[in-house]
Structures are given as C-alpha cells and as structure tokens.
CSV table of C-alpha atoms in Angstrom, one decimal:
chain,number,residue,atom,x,y,z
A,21,UNK,CA,55.3,140.4,92.5
A,22,UNK,CA,54.7,139.5,88.9
A,23,UNK,CA,56.6,142.5,87.5
A,24,UNK,CA,60.3,142.9,87.6
A,25,UNK,CA,61.6,144.6,90.8
A,26,UNK,CA,62.2,148.3,90.6
A,27,UNK,CA,65.6,147.7,92.2
A,28,UNK,CA,67.5,144.4,92.4
A,29,UNK,CA,70.9,144.2,94.0
A,30,UNK,CA,73.2,141.2,94.2
A,31,UNK,CA,75.9,141.3,96.9
A,32,UNK,CA,78.3,138.8,98.2
A,33,UNK,CA,77.8,137.4,101.7
A,34,UNK,CA,80.5,139.6,103.1
A,35,UNK,CA,79.6,141.7,106.2
A,36,UNK,CA,81.6,144.6,104.8
A,37,UNK,CA,78.7,145.2,102.4
A,38,UNK,CA,75.9,145.4,105.0
A,39,UNK,CA,76.3,149.2,105.5
A,40,UNK,CA,75.7,149.8,101.8
A,41,UNK,CA,72.6,147.7,101.8
A,42,UNK,CA,71.3,149.6,104.9
A,43,UNK,CA,71.9,153.0,103.3
A,44,UNK,CA,70.2,151.9,100.1
A,45,UNK,CA,67.1,150.6,101.9
A,46,UNK,CA,66.9,153.7,104.1
A,47,UNK,CA,67.2,156.0,101.1
A,48,UNK,CA,64.5,154.3,99.1
A,49,UNK,CA,62.2,154.2,102.1
A,50,UNK,CA,62.7,158.0,102.5
A,51,UNK,CA,61.7,158.6,98.9
A,52,UNK,CA,58.6,156.5,99.4
A,53,UNK,CA,57.4,158.7,102.2
A,54,UNK,CA,58.5,156.9,105.4
A,55,UNK,CA,59.7,159.1,108.3
A,56,UNK,CA,63.4,158.8,109.4
A,57,UNK,CA,62.7,156.5,112.3
A,58,UNK,CA,60.8,154.0,110.2
A,59,UNK,CA,63.4,154.2,107.4
A,60,UNK,CA,66.0,153.2,110.0
A,61,UNK,CA,63.9,150.4,111.4
A,62,UNK,CA,63.2,148.9,107.9
A,63,UNK,CA,67.0,149.2,107.2
A,64,UNK,CA,67.6,147.4,110.5
A,65,UNK,CA,65.2,144.6,109.5
A,66,UNK,CA,67.0,144.1,106.2
A,67,UNK,CA,70.3,144.1,108.0
A,68,UNK,CA,69.1,141.5,110.4
A,69,UNK,CA,67.9,139.3,107.6
A,70,UNK,CA,71.2,139.6,105.7
A,71,UNK,CA,73.1,138.8,108.9
A,72,UNK,CA,71.0,135.7,109.3
A,73,UNK,CA,71.8,134.6,105.7
A,74,UNK,CA,75.5,135.2,106.3
A,75,UNK,CA,75.6,133.5,109.7
A,76,UNK,CA,73.1,130.7,109.5
A,77,UNK,CA,72.7,130.1,105.8
A,78,UNK,CA,76.2,130.5,104.5
A,79,UNK,CA,78.1,129.8,107.8
A,80,UNK,CA,80.1,133.0,107.3
A,81,UNK,CA,81.3,132.2,103.8
A,82,UNK,CA,82.1,135.6,102.3
A,83,UNK,CA,81.6,134.8,98.6
A,84,UNK,CA,78.1,133.5,98.3
A,85,UNK,CA,75.3,135.5,96.5
A,86,UNK,CA,72.4,137.3,98.2
A,87,UNK,CA,69.8,139.2,96.2
A,88,UNK,CA,67.7,142.1,97.5
A,89,UNK,CA,64.7,143.1,95.4
A,90,UNK,CA,62.3,145.9,96.1
A,91,UNK,CA,59.1,147.2,94.7
A,92,UNK,CA,57.1,150.3,95.8
A,93,UNK,CA,53.6,149.5,96.9
A,94,UNK,CA,51.3,151.9,95.1
A,95,UNK,CA,47.8,153.1,95.8
A,96,UNK,CA,45.0,153.4,93.2
A,97,UNK,CA,46.5,156.8,92.1
A,98,UNK,CA,50.0,155.3,91.6
A,99,UNK,CA,51.3,157.1,94.7
A,100,UNK,CA,53.7,155.1,96.9
A,101,UNK,CA,52.2,153.8,100.1
A,102,UNK,CA,54.8,151.3,101.2
A,103,UNK,CA,57.6,148.9,100.2
A,104,UNK,CA,57.8,145.3,99.3
A,105,UNK,CA,61.2,143.6,99.8
A,106,UNK,CA,62.6,140.2,99.1
A,107,UNK,CA,65.9,138.7,100.2
A,108,UNK,CA,67.0,135.5,98.4
A,109,UNK,CA,70.0,133.2,98.9
A,110,UNK,CA,71.3,129.8,97.7
A,111,UNK,CA,71.8,128.4,101.2
A,112,UNK,CA,70.5,125.1,102.3
A,113,UNK,CA,66.7,125.1,102.5
A,114,UNK,CA,65.0,124.9,105.9
A,115,UNK,CA,61.4,124.4,106.9
A,116,UNK,CA,60.0,128.0,107.0
A,117,UNK,CA,57.9,127.2,110.1
A,118,UNK,CA,61.2,126.8,111.9
A,119,UNK,CA,62.2,130.4,111.3
A,120,UNK,CA,61.4,131.7,114.8
A,121,UNK,CA,63.3,134.0,117.1
A,122,UNK,CA,64.2,133.0,120.6
A,123,UNK,CA,62.1,133.9,123.6
A,124,UNK,CA,62.5,137.5,124.7
A,125,UNK,CA,62.7,136.2,128.3
A,126,UNK,CA,65.9,134.4,127.4
A,127,UNK,CA,68.3,137.3,128.1
A,128,UNK,CA,71.5,136.9,126.3
A,129,UNK,CA,73.3,138.6,123.4
A,130,UNK,CA,72.2,137.8,119.8
A,131,UNK,CA,69.3,135.7,118.5
A,132,UNK,CA,66.8,138.5,118.1
A,133,UNK,CA,67.0,139.0,114.3
A,134,UNK,CA,63.8,137.2,113.4
A,135,UNK,CA,62.0,138.9,116.3
A,136,UNK,CA,63.2,142.3,115.1
A,137,UNK,CA,62.2,141.6,111.5
A,138,UNK,CA,58.7,140.5,112.6
A,139,UNK,CA,58.3,143.4,114.9
A,140,UNK,CA,59.4,146.1,112.4
A,141,UNK,CA,57.7,144.8,109.2
A,142,UNK,CA,53.9,144.6,108.6
A,143,UNK,CA,54.1,141.2,106.8
A,144,UNK,CA,56.9,138.6,106.9
A,145,UNK,CA,57.0,135.3,105.0
A,146,UNK,CA,59.8,132.9,104.8
A,147,UNK,CA,59.7,130.4,101.9
A,148,UNK,CA,61.8,127.9,100.0
A,149,UNK,CA,62.9,129.0,96.5
A,150,UNK,CA,62.1,126.7,93.6
A,151,UNK,CA,65.5,125.3,93.0
A,152,UNK,CA,67.6,126.0,96.0
A,153,UNK,CA,67.9,128.5,98.8
A,154,UNK,CA,65.4,130.6,100.8
A,155,UNK,CA,63.4,133.7,100.1
A,156,UNK,CA,62.2,136.2,102.7
A,157,UNK,CA,59.3,138.4,101.6
A,158,UNK,CA,58.4,141.4,103.7
A,159,UNK,CA,56.4,144.5,103.4
A,160,UNK,CA,55.9,147.8,105.3
A,161,UNK,CA,53.2,150.4,104.7
A,162,UNK,CA,53.6,154.1,105.2
A,163,UNK,CA,51.5,155.2,108.2
A,164,UNK,CA,48.4,157.1,106.9
A,165,UNK,CA,49.4,160.2,108.9
A,166,UNK,CA,52.5,160.6,106.8
A,167,UNK,CA,52.5,163.0,103.8
A,168,UNK,CA,52.1,161.1,100.5
A,169,UNK,CA,55.3,160.7,98.5
A,170,UNK,CA,55.7,161.2,94.8
A,171,UNK,CA,57.9,159.0,92.7
A,172,UNK,CA,60.0,160.7,90.0
A,173,UNK,CA,61.5,164.1,90.7
A,174,UNK,CA,63.2,165.2,93.9
A,175,UNK,CA,60.7,167.5,95.5
A,176,UNK,CA,62.6,168.6,98.6
A,177,UNK,CA,63.3,172.1,97.3
A,178,UNK,CA,60.0,172.6,95.6
A,179,UNK,CA,57.2,174.8,97.0
A,180,UNK,CA,57.2,177.7,99.4
A,181,UNK,CA,57.9,177.9,103.1
A,182,UNK,CA,54.9,178.9,105.2
A,183,UNK,CA,55.1,180.2,108.7
A,184,UNK,CA,52.9,178.6,111.3
A,185,UNK,CA,52.8,181.9,113.2
A,186,UNK,CA,50.2,183.3,110.9
C-alpha cells in the first residue's frame, strides 16, 4: 500500500451514507471482474465494518470521519485480480486481538459483523493507526474461474455475440 489509493472517500459516520458506500464498492468490484454475488458480499463486508465503526467506535455520533480507500490488486500483466480495501477512523483505539465476533452458537440478533467480514474477505487485519483511531485492511481475490477484467474503457458492449448452439 505504498502508492496512493485509486479511490479514497471520506464520509461522515451517519448511517444514511451506508447505501452509497455499498453501491460504490459493488460497482468497483464489478469492474474488477467479480461476479454479482461476490460484489454483493464484499459490499456487505464493507457495510458491516462501517456499521461497527459507527456503533462501537463512534457510539452513534453522526459527524465523525470515516475513510474508505481502495486499490485494485494487479497481476504481472497489470490485469485486475482482486481488491484491497482499508477503512480508517478516529475512534478510541482498541487492542486488535480483541476484534472477534461472537460465537455462532450464541443465537441472537446482531453481533455477527466481524464474523461476516472474516468469512467474506480473503485477508482481514485490524490495526491501530499511528496517531489515533483504527484501520481495517482487507482484501479479496477474483476467483480464477472468472473472466479477467480490464481497467480503463467500459467493455460491456464490445465484441460479438456468439451462439452456443453451433
């Protein structure tokens, strides 16, 4: 993560903005070659992380900053093969080893955000920021069976349609 993020968004800790964040993440994932279901799952993981910042970090204060940054993960030919995301805040720092979801056997509403994030994403790391706040770093790779995506132009209407009937 040495280079600047390809996209960096600052939003206030207001739940009204969560749908916009989900739409952004799902759209970028689609451009990077993820299927629709995986795009939705990654957007859900980001939504859960943002909800955790709002609920636990900022105690529902609606005017605190949250930053979402993302980078495409590229292969040796500069083709997208995944996404790297960070979510940062200025909430009180906590020991990253304490960032655990509740037991799945404990059946009750809520409390599954960390479990969902860890289940959806390939890599998840909670860390303290240098000055204040927390940082969540997570990544997801496009399954190798998916068609490779190309960054740049929109290619949805390019090419010809071929029949599978022969």
